[in-house]
Amino acid sequence: MKLPQGIESILIDKDTIQNRIKELASVIDENYKNITEPLIVIGLLKGSFIFMSDLVKEMLTPLQVDFMIASSYGDSMENTEVTIIKDIETHISGRDVLIVEDIIDTGITLTKIESILATRNPKSMKICTLLNKPSRRTKVVTIDYNGFDIEDHFVGGMGLDYAQKYRNLPYIGVVSNEK
Ligand code: IMP
Ligand code: MG
């Protein structure tokens, strides 16, 4: 297959990803089979948009969707600030919430978002991520549903970008011109 410029190899191919998403959807459905009100699925933009749409298409659990945009900036890993640029519009008090991420790297973004959403008293809050890079973790994060553990590569595709490129690739590729 011809790879776009800047992608050196395919780390996880399209079929492997789609099969794993089906498996995740069926495990998630099983865990919410006694739900009384629709599950609130919250995608963290932009990165989660493709994974979340593929995932919810495979799910049978009654659900609604909402989105959040968070931005991280700071002069070091330890001093990273996470700001909410776009909040959800849904009231989550007393409701079951599933947060969907593209990748959990240091865990800083997710830890901050979890603590913000926890103050709104959801009935339950679980985390689903397509990719997990455990080697770079600085915060303790409990991942309830994980697509794939990956080594410390910078990757693009399935919603993930490098300088806003590669989000549309239907596979996970290793970015060659790392920062
Ligand atoms: P964390 O706060 O370090 O866990 O940051 C996670 C965010 O960093 C993800 O939602 C991605 O937006 C971005 N990120 C981390 N690793 C990669 C990567 O390999 N490719 C693309 N984006 C990444
Ligand atoms: Mg992201």
Tab-separated table of C-alpha atoms and ligand atoms in Angstrom:
chain	number	residue	atom	x	y	z
A	1	MET	CA	0.000	0.000	0.000
A	2	LYS	CA	1.219	3.525	-0.802
A	3	LEU	CA	1.632	5.430	2.466
A	4	PRO	CA	1.303	9.223	2.677
A	5	GLN	CA	4.475	11.250	3.017
A	6	GLY	CA	5.546	11.330	6.667
A	7	ILE	CA	4.046	7.941	7.580
A	8	GLU	CA	6.845	5.359	7.740
A	9	SER	CA	4.805	2.227	8.466
A	10	ILE	CA	1.413	0.875	9.438
A	11	LEU	CA	1.329	-0.052	13.121
A	12	ILE	CA	-2.275	-1.333	13.269
A	13	ASP	CA	-4.188	-2.069	10.079
A	14	LYS	CA	-7.802	-1.203	9.305
A	15	ASP	CA	-9.257	-4.720	9.704
A	16	THR	CA	-7.518	-5.269	13.037
A	17	ILE	CA	-8.874	-1.943	14.299
A	18	GLN	CA	-12.425	-2.582	13.113
A	19	ASN	CA	-12.471	-6.096	14.612
A	20	ARG	CA	-11.238	-4.747	17.927
A	21	ILE	CA	-13.885	-1.990	17.885
A	22	LYS	CA	-16.585	-4.664	17.442
A	23	GLU	CA	-15.172	-6.566	20.433
A	24	LEU	CA	-15.090	-3.419	22.571
A	25	ALA	CA	-18.673	-2.555	21.593
A	26	SER	CA	-19.933	-5.966	22.629
A	27	VAL	CA	-18.120	-5.841	25.990
A	28	ILE	CA	-19.492	-2.335	26.615
A	29	ASP	CA	-23.022	-3.423	25.633
A	30	GLU	CA	-22.807	-6.348	28.042
A	31	ASN	CA	-21.728	-4.047	30.886
A	32	TYR	CA	-24.618	-1.627	30.299
A	33	LYS	CA	-27.303	-4.235	29.589
A	34	ASN	CA	-29.390	-3.206	32.637
A	35	ILE	CA	-29.188	0.528	31.962
A	36	THR	CA	-32.413	2.444	32.587
A	37	GLU	CA	-31.608	5.778	30.938
A	38	PRO	CA	-29.516	6.221	27.779
A	39	LEU	CA	-25.739	6.103	28.215
A	40	ILE	CA	-24.076	9.498	27.646
A	41	VAL	CA	-21.074	8.964	25.378
A	42	ILE	CA	-18.678	11.931	25.531
A	43	GLY	CA	-16.025	12.268	22.837
A	44	LEU	CA	-12.934	14.385	23.362
A	45	LEU	CA	-12.382	16.323	20.150
A	46	LYS	CA	-10.805	16.394	17.750
A	47	GLY	CA	-8.969	13.091	18.101
A	48	SER	CA	-11.853	10.825	19.109
A	49	PHE	CA	-14.233	11.655	16.269
A	50	ILE	CA	-13.532	8.644	14.034
A	51	PHE	CA	-13.134	6.047	16.785
A	52	MET	CA	-16.266	7.264	18.553
A	53	SER	CA	-18.384	7.138	15.408
A	54	ASP	CA	-17.132	3.636	14.542
A	55	LEU	CA	-17.710	2.489	18.139
A	56	VAL	CA	-21.253	3.790	18.585
A	57	LYS	CA	-22.301	2.275	15.240
A	58	GLU	CA	-21.401	-1.152	16.663
A	59	MET	CA	-23.171	-0.586	20.002
A	60	LEU	CA	-26.728	-1.639	20.835
A	61	THR	CA	-26.965	0.161	24.205
A	62	PRO	CA	-29.389	3.119	24.047
A	63	LEU	CA	-27.141	6.172	24.038
A	64	GLN	CA	-26.759	9.852	23.346
A	65	VAL	CA	-23.597	11.666	22.330
A	66	ASP	CA	-21.878	14.881	23.337
A	67	PHE	CA	-18.427	16.366	22.808
A	68	MET	CA	-15.793	18.279	24.714
A	69	ILE	CA	-12.707	20.105	23.523
A	70	ALA	CA	-9.810	20.423	25.941
A	71	SER	CA	-6.479	21.989	25.215
A	72	SER	CA	-3.236	21.278	27.008
A	73	TYR	CA	-0.398	23.721	27.203
A	74	GLY	CA	2.490	24.386	29.567
A	75	ASP	CA	6.234	24.537	29.803
A	76	SER	CA	6.733	21.026	31.127
A	77	MET	CA	4.864	17.773	31.662
A	78	GLU	CA	4.404	18.621	35.332
A	79	ASN	CA	3.098	22.140	34.743
A	80	THR	CA	0.692	21.302	31.957
A	81	GLU	CA	-2.554	23.271	32.140
A	82	VAL	CA	-5.698	21.719	30.715
A	83	THR	CA	-8.409	24.162	29.677
A	84	ILE	CA	-11.927	23.345	28.542
A	85	ILE	CA	-12.508	25.126	25.236
A	86	LYS	CA	-15.882	23.535	24.574
A	87	ASP	CA	-17.949	21.953	27.312
A	88	ILE	CA	-20.697	19.342	26.951
A	89	GLU	CA	-24.306	20.561	26.733
A	90	THR	CA	-25.799	17.545	28.530
A	91	HIS	CA	-26.642	17.335	32.242
A	92	ILE	CA	-24.856	14.239	33.504
A	93	SER	CA	-26.002	14.229	37.128
A	94	GLY	CA	-27.315	10.753	37.988
A	95	ARG	CA	-26.449	9.416	34.527
A	96	ASP	CA	-24.035	6.799	33.205
A	97	VAL	CA	-21.168	8.434	31.309
A	98	LEU	CA	-18.608	6.904	28.938
A	99	ILE	CA	-15.662	9.134	27.990
A	100	VAL	CA	-14.110	8.267	24.623
A	101	GLU	CA	-10.476	9.199	23.896
A	102	ASP	CA	-8.204	8.581	20.914
A	103	ILE	CA	-5.074	7.892	22.960
A	104	ILE	CA	-4.002	8.101	26.586
A	105	ASP	CA	-0.412	9.193	26.786
A	106	THR	CA	0.718	10.982	29.972
A	107	GLY	CA	-2.857	10.829	31.306
A	108	ILE	CA	-2.874	14.548	32.155
A	109	THR	CA	-5.781	15.481	29.870
A	110	LEU	CA	-8.012	12.661	31.006
A	111	THR	CA	-7.278	13.104	34.711
A	112	LYS	CA	-8.338	16.741	34.455
A	113	ILE	CA	-11.491	15.988	32.490
A	114	GLU	CA	-12.477	13.181	34.859
A	115	SER	CA	-12.125	15.492	37.851
A	116	ILE	CA	-14.229	18.203	36.191
A	117	LEU	CA	-16.994	15.772	35.207
A	118	ALA	CA	-16.932	14.035	38.614
A	119	THR	CA	-18.034	17.280	40.300
A	120	ARG	CA	-21.282	17.031	38.305
A	121	ASN	CA	-22.191	13.774	40.069
A	122	PRO	CA	-22.693	11.238	37.283
A	123	LYS	CA	-24.040	7.854	38.391
A	124	SER	CA	-20.988	6.195	36.816
A	125	MET	CA	-18.074	7.321	34.680
A	126	LYS	CA	-15.971	4.986	32.550
A	127	ILE	CA	-13.138	5.503	30.093
A	128	CYS	CA	-12.784	4.005	26.624
A	129	THR	CA	-9.685	4.661	24.515
A	130	LEU	CA	-8.584	3.358	21.141
A	131	LEU	CA	-4.885	3.493	22.075
A	132	ASN	CA	-2.881	3.443	25.280
A	133	LYS	CA	0.786	4.456	25.572
A	134	PRO	CA	1.582	3.243	29.109
A	135	SER	CA	5.302	4.023	28.914
A	136	ARG	CA	4.717	7.795	29.114
A	137	ARG	CA	2.117	7.825	31.892
A	138	THR	CA	2.609	10.402	34.663
A	139	LYS	CA	-0.919	10.242	36.130
A	140	VAL	CA	-2.763	7.175	37.337
A	141	VAL	CA	-5.663	6.543	34.977
A	142	THR	CA	-8.070	3.620	35.167
A	143	ILE	CA	-8.943	2.609	31.623
A	144	ASP	CA	-12.121	0.554	31.474
A	145	TYR	CA	-12.017	-0.260	27.759
A	146	ASN	CA	-8.738	-0.182	25.822
A	147	GLY	CA	-8.321	-0.944	22.130
A	148	PHE	CA	-4.560	-1.449	21.940
A	149	ASP	CA	-1.442	-0.833	24.027
A	150	ILE	CA	1.291	0.683	21.853
A	151	GLU	CA	4.986	1.376	22.307
A	152	ASP	CA	6.256	4.946	22.545
A	153	HIS	CA	5.775	5.839	18.858
A	154	PHE	CA	4.140	9.036	17.652
A	155	VAL	CA	1.198	7.805	15.613
A	156	GLY	CA	-1.416	9.242	13.260
A	157	GLY	CA	-4.669	8.039	11.726
A	158	MET	CA	-8.155	7.099	12.996
A	159	GLY	CA	-8.584	10.678	14.247
A	160	LEU	CA	-5.053	11.152	15.588
A	161	ASP	CA	-2.922	13.856	14.002
A	162	TYR	CA	0.542	15.207	13.655
A	163	ALA	CA	0.263	18.973	12.970
A	164	GLN	CA	-3.406	18.368	11.980
A	165	LYS	CA	-2.428	15.838	9.302
A	166	TYR	CA	-3.323	12.140	8.967
A	167	ARG	CA	-6.604	12.193	10.956
A	168	ASN	CA	-8.505	10.601	8.051
A	169	LEU	CA	-6.248	7.541	7.642
A	170	PRO	CA	-8.290	4.374	8.376
A	171	TYR	CA	-5.268	2.721	10.053
A	172	ILE	CA	-2.742	3.706	12.751
A	173	GLY	CA	0.543	4.723	11.149
A	174	VAL	CA	3.902	5.623	12.670
A	175	VAL	CA	4.812	9.273	11.986
A	176	SER	CA	8.390	9.466	10.727
A	177	ASN	CA	9.265	13.137	11.159
A	178	GLU	CA	8.824	13.238	14.909
A	179	LYS	CA	9.047	16.523	16.752
B	1	IMP	P1	-2.140	13.107	27.568
B	1	IMP	O1	-2.736	14.221	28.374
B	1	IMP	O2	-0.639	13.162	27.518
B	1	IMP	O3	-2.636	11.731	27.931
B	1	IMP	O4	-2.518	13.490	26.101
B	1	IMP	C1	-3.310	12.772	25.319
B	1	IMP	C2	-3.489	13.566	24.039
B	1	IMP	O5	-2.217	13.822	23.403
B	1	IMP	C3	-4.271	12.732	23.063
B	1	IMP	O6	-5.661	12.947	23.195
B	1	IMP	C4	-3.706	13.189	21.739
B	1	IMP	O7	-4.412	14.342	21.309
B	1	IMP	C5	-2.287	13.591	22.022
B	1	IMP	N1	-1.346	12.506	21.668
B	1	IMP	C6	-0.581	11.778	22.498
B	1	IMP	N2	0.152	10.882	21.838
B	1	IMP	C7	-0.141	11.042	20.528
B	1	IMP	C8	0.287	10.386	19.319
B	1	IMP	O8	1.103	9.435	19.305
B	1	IMP	N3	-0.278	10.835	18.166
B	1	IMP	C9	-1.184	11.847	18.124
B	1	IMP	N4	-1.625	12.481	19.228
B	1	IMP	C10	-1.101	12.087	20.420
B	2	MG	MG	-6.696	14.315	22.020
